[in-house]
Short mmCIF file of C-alpha atoms and ligand atoms in Angstrom, two decimals:
data_model
loop_
_atom_site.label_atom_id
_atom_site.label_comp_id
_atom_site.label_asym_id
_atom_site.label_seq_id
_atom_site.Cartn_x
_atom_site.Cartn_y
_atom_site.Cartn_z
CA MET A 1 3.22 -30.36 8.27
CA THR A 2 -0.06 -28.74 10.22
CA LEU A 3 -3.03 -28.81 9.39
CA LYS A 4 -5.70 -25.37 10.68
CA LEU A 5 -9.48 -25.65 10.42
CA PHE A 6 -11.33 -22.27 10.94
CA ARG A 7 -15.26 -22.66 11.17
CA ASN A 8 -17.95 -21.13 11.69
CA ALA A 9 -16.74 -18.08 9.60
CA ARG A 10 -18.61 -15.67 7.72
CA ILE A 11 -16.60 -15.00 4.74
CA TYR A 12 -16.21 -12.15 1.94
CA THR A 13 -13.09 -12.13 -0.71
CA PRO A 14 -12.65 -11.06 -3.72
CA LEU A 15 -12.45 -13.61 -6.30
CA ASP A 16 -8.64 -13.45 -8.68
CA LYS A 17 -9.30 -13.18 -11.92
CA GLY A 18 -5.47 -13.22 -12.94
CA ARG A 19 -5.89 -9.29 -13.75
CA PRO A 20 -6.65 -6.51 -11.41
CA LEU A 21 -10.80 -6.01 -11.34
CA ARG A 22 -11.78 -3.15 -12.96
CA GLY A 23 -16.01 -1.29 -14.06
CA SER A 24 -18.18 -3.51 -11.99
CA GLU A 25 -15.91 -6.58 -11.52
CA MET A 26 -14.94 -4.46 -8.70
CA ASN A 27 -18.68 -5.40 -6.71
CA GLN A 28 -18.36 -8.58 -7.05
CA ILE A 29 -16.97 -10.34 -4.58
CA TYR A 30 -17.47 -13.79 -2.89
CA SER A 31 -19.30 -14.10 0.23
CA GLU A 32 -20.69 -17.27 2.60
CA GLU A 33 -22.53 -17.07 5.82
CA LYS A 34 -21.40 -20.31 7.60
CA GLY A 35 -17.95 -20.92 6.30
CA ALA A 36 -14.57 -22.38 6.83
CA ILE A 37 -10.80 -22.84 5.85
CA LEU A 38 -8.53 -25.32 5.75
CA ILE A 39 -4.97 -24.23 6.20
CA ARG A 40 -2.04 -26.70 5.42
CA ASP A 41 1.28 -25.20 6.30
CA GLY A 42 0.46 -21.95 5.88
CA TYR A 43 -1.83 -21.54 2.66
CA ILE A 44 -5.29 -22.34 1.88
CA GLU A 45 -6.07 -26.21 1.35
CA SER A 46 -9.68 -25.30 1.32
CA ILE A 47 -12.27 -22.83 1.83
CA GLY A 48 -16.53 -22.50 1.32
CA GLN A 49 -19.38 -23.60 3.24
CA GLU A 50 -18.58 -25.47 6.08
CA LEU A 51 -19.73 -28.67 5.23
CA GLU A 52 -18.27 -28.65 1.48
CA VAL A 53 -14.73 -27.97 3.79
CA LEU A 54 -15.25 -30.24 6.07
CA LYS A 55 -15.11 -33.73 3.10
CA TYR A 56 -11.07 -32.19 3.12
CA VAL A 57 -10.22 -32.85 6.26
CA THR A 58 -8.99 -36.32 6.33
CA GLU A 59 -6.56 -36.08 9.36
CA ASP A 60 -6.22 -34.32 13.00
CA ALA A 61 -6.54 -30.63 12.48
CA LEU A 62 -6.24 -28.14 15.03
CA GLU A 63 -10.06 -26.61 14.90
CA ILE A 64 -10.75 -22.76 15.83
CA ASP A 65 -14.68 -21.29 16.08
CA LEU A 66 -14.80 -18.10 15.05
CA GLY A 67 -17.83 -17.24 16.54
CA GLY A 68 -19.54 -16.15 13.03
CA ARG A 69 -17.90 -13.38 12.50
CA CYS A 70 -16.59 -11.65 9.26
CA VAL A 71 -13.01 -13.41 7.86
CA ILE A 72 -11.65 -10.80 5.31
CA PRO A 73 -8.06 -11.22 3.22
CA GLY A 74 -4.98 -9.86 5.02
CA PHE A 75 -4.85 -5.89 3.77
CA VAL A 76 -2.48 -5.26 1.37
CA ASP A 77 -0.80 -1.55 1.42
CA PRO A 78 0.73 -0.88 -1.83
CA HIS A 79 2.26 2.43 -1.20
CA THR A 80 3.83 3.29 1.50
CA HIS A 81 7.00 5.44 3.21
CA ALA A 82 7.15 3.66 5.97
CA CYS A 83 11.28 3.47 6.58
CA PHE A 84 11.22 6.66 8.42
CA VAL A 85 12.91 8.14 11.65
CA GLY A 86 11.13 11.08 13.69
CA THR A 87 7.35 12.32 13.16
CA ARG A 88 6.28 16.07 11.89
CA GLU A 89 3.70 16.64 14.53
CA ARG A 90 4.89 20.12 14.59
CA GLU A 91 4.78 21.11 10.84
CA PHE A 92 1.15 19.93 10.60
CA ILE A 93 -0.14 22.44 13.49
CA LEU A 94 1.24 25.05 10.85
CA ARG A 95 -0.18 23.37 7.66
CA LEU A 96 -3.53 23.50 9.86
CA GLN A 97 -2.51 27.50 10.53
CA GLY A 98 -2.75 27.42 6.07
CA ALA A 99 0.84 27.03 5.45
CA SER A 100 0.94 24.85 2.12
CA TYR A 101 2.38 21.68 1.48
CA LEU A 102 4.86 23.17 -1.66
CA GLU A 103 5.79 26.55 0.82
CA ILE A 104 6.93 24.47 3.73
CA LEU A 105 9.05 22.15 0.98
CA LYS A 106 10.24 25.38 -0.35
CA MET A 107 11.13 26.75 3.13
CA GLY A 108 13.43 23.81 3.40
CA GLY A 109 10.95 22.35 5.89
CA GLY A 110 9.14 19.05 5.49
CA ILE A 111 10.88 16.14 3.51
CA LEU A 112 14.03 17.72 3.69
CA SER A 113 13.79 17.40 7.71
CA THR A 114 12.95 13.79 7.10
CA VAL A 115 16.11 13.30 5.18
CA ASP A 116 17.97 15.02 7.28
CA LYS A 117 17.12 12.92 10.37
CA VAL A 118 17.18 9.53 7.53
CA ARG A 119 20.88 10.61 7.13
CA SER A 120 22.01 11.14 10.57
CA ALA A 121 20.09 7.80 11.94
CA SER A 122 22.44 4.80 12.38
CA TYR A 123 21.19 1.27 9.99
CA ASP A 124 19.84 0.19 13.64
CA GLU A 125 17.89 3.09 14.55
CA LEU A 126 16.13 3.45 10.93
CA TYR A 127 15.40 -0.57 11.34
CA THR A 128 14.05 -0.33 14.56
CA SER A 129 11.95 3.08 13.93
CA THR A 130 10.72 1.25 10.83
CA GLU A 131 9.43 -2.41 12.61
CA GLU A 132 7.29 0.06 14.53
CA VAL A 133 5.78 1.34 11.58
CA VAL A 134 5.38 -2.30 10.02
CA ASN A 135 4.20 -3.87 13.24
CA ARG A 136 1.94 -0.81 13.73
CA ALA A 137 0.47 -1.76 9.92
CA LEU A 138 -0.04 -5.61 11.33
CA LYS A 139 -1.78 -4.48 14.09
CA ASN A 140 -4.02 -3.06 11.78
CA GLY A 141 -4.83 -5.95 9.71
CA THR A 142 -2.10 -5.43 6.94
CA THR A 143 -0.31 -8.26 6.12
CA SER A 144 1.78 -7.07 3.10
CA MET A 145 3.12 -3.83 2.21
CA GLU A 146 5.38 -2.08 -0.20
CA ILE A 147 7.59 0.35 1.54
CA LYS A 148 9.71 2.95 -0.80
CA SER A 149 13.00 4.45 0.37
CA GLY A 150 13.36 8.67 -0.47
CA TYR A 151 14.52 9.91 2.29
CA GLY A 152 17.86 9.15 1.81
CA LEU A 153 18.69 10.86 -1.57
CA SER A 154 22.03 10.06 -1.79
CA LEU A 155 23.05 6.60 -3.16
CA ASP A 156 24.36 5.51 0.24
CA HIS A 157 21.52 6.70 2.52
CA GLU A 158 18.85 5.01 -0.56
CA VAL A 159 21.12 2.20 -0.52
CA LYS A 160 20.76 2.52 4.01
CA MET A 161 17.07 2.76 3.63
CA LEU A 162 16.60 -0.38 1.15
CA GLU A 163 18.56 -2.61 3.59
CA VAL A 164 16.83 -1.43 5.62
CA ILE A 165 13.15 -2.55 4.12
CA ASP A 166 14.72 -6.02 2.75
CA ALA A 167 16.35 -7.13 6.33
CA LEU A 168 12.31 -6.66 7.64
CA LYS A 169 10.74 -8.62 5.17
CA GLY A 170 8.30 -11.55 6.21
CA LYS A 171 8.51 -10.83 9.82
CA PRO A 172 5.75 -11.87 9.24
CA VAL A 173 4.95 -9.37 6.96
CA ASP A 174 5.81 -9.79 3.29
CA ILE A 175 7.00 -6.54 1.76
CA ILE A 176 7.89 -5.43 -1.59
CA ALA A 177 10.76 -2.58 -1.67
CA THR A 178 10.47 0.79 -4.00
CA PHE A 179 13.67 2.54 -4.64
CA MET A 180 12.38 6.42 -4.97
CA GLY A 181 15.73 8.65 -5.17
CA ALA A 182 13.30 10.84 -6.86
CA HIS A 183 11.07 11.61 -4.35
CA ALA A 184 12.56 15.14 -4.00
CA VAL A 185 15.87 17.19 -4.76
CA PRO A 186 18.30 17.10 -1.80
CA ARG A 187 19.66 20.57 -0.76
CA GLU A 188 22.90 20.08 -2.11
CA TYR A 189 21.64 19.56 -5.50
CA LYS A 190 19.10 22.41 -5.34
CA GLU A 191 20.70 25.01 -7.44
CA ASN A 192 21.53 22.18 -10.13
CA PRO A 193 18.58 20.23 -9.99
CA LYS A 194 19.71 18.06 -13.21
CA ALA A 195 23.09 16.76 -12.04
CA TYR A 196 20.87 15.45 -9.07
CA VAL A 197 18.39 13.73 -11.67
CA ASP A 198 21.88 12.48 -13.53
CA LEU A 199 22.83 10.96 -10.50
CA VAL A 200 19.94 9.04 -10.08
CA VAL A 201 19.35 8.00 -13.57
CA GLU A 202 23.98 7.39 -14.58
CA GLU A 203 24.37 5.88 -10.55
CA MET A 204 21.32 5.16 -8.70
CA ILE A 205 19.01 2.84 -10.69
CA PRO A 206 21.77 0.27 -11.47
CA HIS A 207 23.74 0.10 -8.34
CA ILE A 208 20.46 -0.45 -6.77
CA ALA A 209 18.58 -2.72 -9.58
CA ALA A 210 22.17 -4.98 -9.37
CA LYS A 211 22.63 -5.16 -5.80
CA GLY A 212 18.76 -6.61 -6.21
CA LEU A 213 17.18 -4.25 -3.46
CA ALA A 214 14.49 -3.11 -5.47
CA LYS A 215 11.32 -4.48 -7.44
CA TYR A 216 10.08 -1.16 -8.53
CA CYS A 217 11.61 2.55 -8.88
CA ASP A 218 8.59 5.17 -7.93
CA VAL A 219 9.38 9.13 -8.83
CA PHE A 220 7.32 12.11 -7.50
CA CYS A 221 6.00 14.14 -10.42
CA GLU A 222 5.32 17.78 -9.69
CA GLU A 223 5.23 21.42 -9.40
CA SER A 224 8.57 22.15 -7.77
CA VAL A 225 9.87 18.57 -7.71
CA PHE A 226 10.26 15.83 -10.76
CA SER A 227 9.12 17.54 -14.57
CA VAL A 228 7.16 14.76 -16.81
CA ASP A 229 10.06 14.87 -18.69
CA ASP A 230 12.42 14.12 -15.90
CA ALA A 231 10.33 11.59 -15.43
CA ARG A 232 10.02 9.71 -17.83
CA ARG A 233 13.71 10.21 -18.32
CA ILE A 234 14.18 8.09 -14.80
CA LEU A 235 11.16 5.69 -15.68
CA LEU A 236 12.61 4.40 -18.47
CA ALA A 237 16.18 4.16 -17.01
CA ALA A 238 14.55 1.96 -14.65
CA ARG A 239 12.69 -0.32 -17.08
CA LYS A 240 15.95 -0.43 -18.63
CA CYS A 241 17.89 -2.08 -15.22
CA GLY A 242 14.45 -4.06 -15.45
CA LEU A 243 12.67 -3.02 -12.08
CA GLY A 244 8.94 -2.27 -12.17
CA LEU A 245 7.59 1.46 -12.68
CA LYS A 246 5.57 3.77 -10.23
CA ILE A 247 4.44 7.04 -10.71
CA HIS A 248 3.38 10.33 -7.78
CA ALA A 249 0.98 11.80 -10.39
CA ASP A 250 -0.84 14.63 -10.53
CA GLU A 251 -1.02 15.34 -6.79
CA VAL A 252 -1.04 18.79 -6.87
CA TYR A 253 -1.65 19.83 -10.25
CA ASP A 254 -2.26 18.28 -13.53
CA LEU A 255 1.14 17.84 -15.20
CA GLY A 256 0.46 14.89 -17.42
CA GLY A 257 1.86 12.58 -14.87
CA ALA A 258 -1.39 10.30 -15.62
CA LYS A 259 -1.11 10.47 -19.15
CA LEU A 260 3.06 9.91 -18.84
CA ALA A 261 1.81 7.23 -16.94
CA ALA A 262 -0.44 5.61 -19.64
CA GLU A 263 2.11 5.90 -21.83
CA LEU A 264 4.77 4.11 -20.80
CA LYS A 265 2.39 1.12 -19.30
CA VAL A 266 3.43 2.10 -15.45
CA ASP A 267 2.83 -1.17 -13.54
CA SER A 268 0.88 1.46 -11.49
CA ALA A 269 -0.26 5.17 -10.75
CA GLU A 270 -0.50 7.20 -7.52
CA HIS A 271 -2.56 10.03 -6.02
CA LEU A 272 -4.35 11.33 -8.92
CA LEU A 273 -6.04 14.07 -7.78
CA ALA A 274 -5.81 16.50 -9.97
CA ALA A 275 -5.55 13.91 -13.03
CA SER A 276 -7.81 15.16 -16.14
CA GLU A 277 -10.02 13.46 -18.05
CA GLU A 278 -7.47 12.58 -20.86
CA GLY A 279 -5.20 11.47 -18.39
CA LEU A 280 -7.69 8.63 -16.60
CA LYS A 281 -9.09 7.68 -20.25
CA ALA A 282 -5.46 7.02 -21.43
CA MET A 283 -4.89 4.70 -18.08
CA ALA A 284 -8.11 2.55 -18.69
CA GLU A 285 -6.78 2.27 -22.15
CA SER A 286 -3.86 0.76 -20.92
CA GLY A 287 -5.01 -0.82 -17.96
CA VAL A 288 -2.99 0.94 -16.11
CA LEU A 289 -4.11 0.92 -12.49
CA ALA A 290 -5.29 3.55 -10.12
CA VAL A 291 -3.45 3.80 -6.56
CA LEU A 292 -5.75 5.67 -4.58
CA LEU A 293 -4.35 7.70 -0.90
CA PRO A 294 -7.51 8.90 0.76
CA ALA A 295 -5.94 8.87 3.87
CA THR A 296 -3.48 11.89 3.18
CA ALA A 297 -6.78 13.76 1.14
CA PHE A 298 -8.46 13.58 4.14
CA SER A 299 -5.65 14.66 6.77
CA LEU A 300 -4.52 17.67 3.95
CA ARG A 301 -8.02 18.42 4.10
CA LYS A 302 -8.08 17.98 -0.23
CA SER A 303 -10.85 17.12 -2.11
CA TYR A 304 -10.43 13.21 -2.41
CA ALA A 305 -9.48 11.52 -6.01
CA PRO A 306 -12.20 10.54 -8.65
CA ALA A 307 -12.55 7.73 -7.35
CA ARG A 308 -15.90 6.88 -8.82
CA LYS A 309 -15.32 8.79 -12.04
CA MET A 310 -12.12 6.33 -12.25
CA ILE A 311 -14.37 2.83 -11.46
CA GLU A 312 -16.43 3.80 -14.57
CA MET A 313 -14.16 4.48 -17.10
CA GLY A 314 -12.80 1.61 -15.99
CA VAL A 315 -9.47 2.08 -14.26
CA PRO A 316 -8.82 -0.63 -11.96
CA VAL A 317 -8.57 0.78 -8.55
CA ALA A 318 -6.58 0.13 -5.33
CA LEU A 319 -6.29 1.60 -1.95
CA ALA A 320 -2.88 2.44 -0.26
CA THR A 321 -2.44 4.51 3.49
CA ASP A 322 0.76 6.35 1.94
CA CYS A 323 1.74 6.18 5.43
CA ASN A 324 4.79 8.94 6.21
CA PRO A 325 5.43 11.50 8.30
CA GLY A 326 4.57 14.38 6.79
CA SER A 327 1.01 14.43 4.25
CA CYS A 328 -0.62 11.46 5.98
CA TYR A 329 0.92 9.91 9.31
CA CYS A 330 -1.34 6.44 8.79
CA GLU A 331 -0.54 2.84 8.82
CA SER A 332 -4.30 1.46 8.98
CA MET A 333 -5.89 0.10 5.98
CA GLU A 334 -9.12 -0.02 7.96
CA MET A 335 -9.08 3.63 7.94
CA VAL A 336 -8.38 3.89 4.34
CA PHE A 337 -11.19 1.35 3.86
CA ARG A 338 -13.24 3.31 5.47
CA LEU A 339 -12.64 6.89 3.70
CA ALA A 340 -12.59 5.20 0.60
CA ILE A 341 -16.53 4.17 1.61
CA LEU A 342 -17.35 7.51 3.53
CA GLY A 343 -15.13 9.87 1.49
CA MET A 344 -14.80 8.62 -1.94
CA GLY A 345 -18.51 6.94 -2.33
CA LEU A 346 -17.09 3.37 -3.04
CA SER A 347 -19.28 0.49 -2.66
CA MET A 348 -18.07 -2.11 0.23
CA GLU A 349 -17.66 -4.63 -1.99
CA GLU A 350 -15.09 -1.99 -4.17
CA SER A 351 -13.46 -0.78 -0.85
CA LEU A 352 -12.62 -4.60 -0.27
CA VAL A 353 -11.25 -5.03 -3.74
CA ALA A 354 -9.39 -1.69 -3.85
CA SER A 355 -7.78 -2.83 -0.25
CA THR A 356 -6.59 -6.37 -1.25
CA LEU A 357 -7.04 -8.15 -4.44
CA ASN A 358 -6.20 -5.11 -6.83
CA ALA A 359 -3.57 -3.88 -4.07
CA ALA A 360 -1.50 -6.89 -4.44
CA TYR A 361 -1.78 -6.21 -7.77
CA ALA A 362 -0.34 -3.51 -7.86
CA ILE A 363 2.74 -5.40 -6.34
CA GLY A 364 2.66 -7.87 -7.71
CA MET A 365 1.79 -10.00 -5.38
CA ALA A 366 -1.33 -11.58 -6.72
CA THR A 367 -0.44 -15.00 -7.19
CA HIS A 368 0.15 -15.41 -3.50
CA VAL A 369 -1.96 -13.33 -1.67
CA GLY A 370 -5.26 -10.67 -1.78
CA SER A 371 -7.27 -12.68 -1.85
CA LEU A 372 -8.66 -15.95 -0.13
CA GLU A 373 -8.28 -19.12 -2.61
CA ARG A 374 -7.42 -22.20 -2.88
CA GLY A 375 -3.25 -22.30 -2.71
CA LYS A 376 -3.10 -18.32 -1.88
CA LYS A 377 -1.53 -17.56 1.50
CA ALA A 378 -3.85 -17.73 4.61
CA ASP A 379 -3.13 -14.45 5.42
CA PHE A 380 -6.47 -12.84 6.75
CA VAL A 381 -8.59 -10.51 9.26
CA VAL A 382 -10.81 -11.84 11.64
CA LEU A 383 -13.42 -8.37 12.40
CA GLU A 384 -15.22 -7.75 15.02
CA GLY A 385 -18.88 -7.69 12.93
CA GLU A 386 -20.77 -10.17 10.50
CA THR A 387 -19.18 -7.77 6.92
CA PRO A 388 -16.75 -5.71 6.11
CA GLY A 389 -18.84 -2.80 5.98
CA ILE A 390 -18.48 -2.90 10.09
CA MET A 391 -15.43 -0.78 9.42
CA ALA A 392 -16.95 2.26 7.84
CA TYR A 393 -20.16 1.81 10.19
CA HIS A 394 -18.49 1.39 13.67
CA LEU A 395 -16.47 4.84 13.52
CA GLY A 396 -13.62 5.70 15.63
CA TRP A 397 -12.96 2.05 17.23
CA ARG A 398 -10.01 -0.64 15.47
CA ASN A 399 -12.92 -3.80 14.40
CA ILE A 400 -10.01 -5.55 13.81
CA LYS A 401 -10.42 -8.52 16.39
CA GLU A 402 -7.15 -10.61 15.22
CA VAL A 403 -4.62 -11.15 12.07
CA TYR A 404 -3.44 -13.87 10.84
CA LYS A 405 0.04 -14.32 8.44
CA MET A 406 -0.09 -17.74 7.14
CA GLY A 407 -2.92 -19.39 9.19
CA GLN A 408 -0.63 -18.65 11.92
CA ARG A 409 -1.97 -15.73 14.86
CA PHE A 410 -0.14 -12.43 15.24
CA SER A 411 -2.27 -10.07 16.38
CA SER A 412 -5.27 -9.88 18.59
CA GLU A 413 -6.73 -6.41 19.98
CA VAL A 414 -9.62 -4.50 21.18
ZN1 LIG B 1 3.54 9.23 -1.94
#
């Protein structure tokens, strides 16, 4: 048994209501100027005003003075493609010269070049490369994250990716795996994409679900990728096999992905840059979480998703990095937190809720993480400043001083 007492902390955390926060709730967070956290065996036993917490200390505890620094919940990154090999820096430069994502895709570059690299990588190579991304995420304050497959695009290679993701769970980052065989149509099915959808539905989903290799299934519903009808078919097959559902919806064009997300009451809909008013309204009505990826819009030099409008409409909003070697090479939730404020117009409180508690709801982890409350894991980040606002205020700097996973320090930077 270990008991740890963190004293002299400025605590900022959302409070869990047993469901994602929405509307004006996203602006309400708990803060304590002179706070403390008591941790037993990695879980929070007591948190709040220091004088109150001290009453619970009835035996020897290891004391750590945080010097009045700000403490927030560890970031939860609910949308990444962190399992890959090789970056695509040169393609980024081409894109700067005007080539569009869909043009690069049509030229057989883009995502398919990562598919080639992942297919030819051994399990060990893929493991090492993914571990590096996860470790960088941890250094940047992410203590729980989701990782999607989707660069294998054949049963064997998708399984290889999901086995790598599985092996990285809890070392020490909590990881949730999502199967995304419907990320792109592989070259060998270029002339017959419907046959690839058949393969995903009839072979991949049942096999992966039966092996327990993924918690969710995701699909890239986009022009020239998978249609709304394909997405519906894939997601319904996944639901039948017991998987949770996610959808990359309306990123480039409004195909009706947001409406489909509402129709199927998926666990989360992602991107939504081009989603229609009608689609967003349907999402608000069915309580579907929006996972927004402002670093992707920033990296692609596109307009941000209409986050303010979504919050005002009552759509619960979460934030994620979308970390991938193509459209957004970013492991930093601090960067995402910053862009949500400076780019999308969220308040400090909204950005914190969206990058911790609501993000935990997006991947079904809120029972254990996402807020600093009694009974949850002692996953937290110590910042250089006095409020979470430091991360948007102090630009070009990693304001994360220390990262704790279950009360244990795993990273200290600056
Ligand atoms: Zn994505």
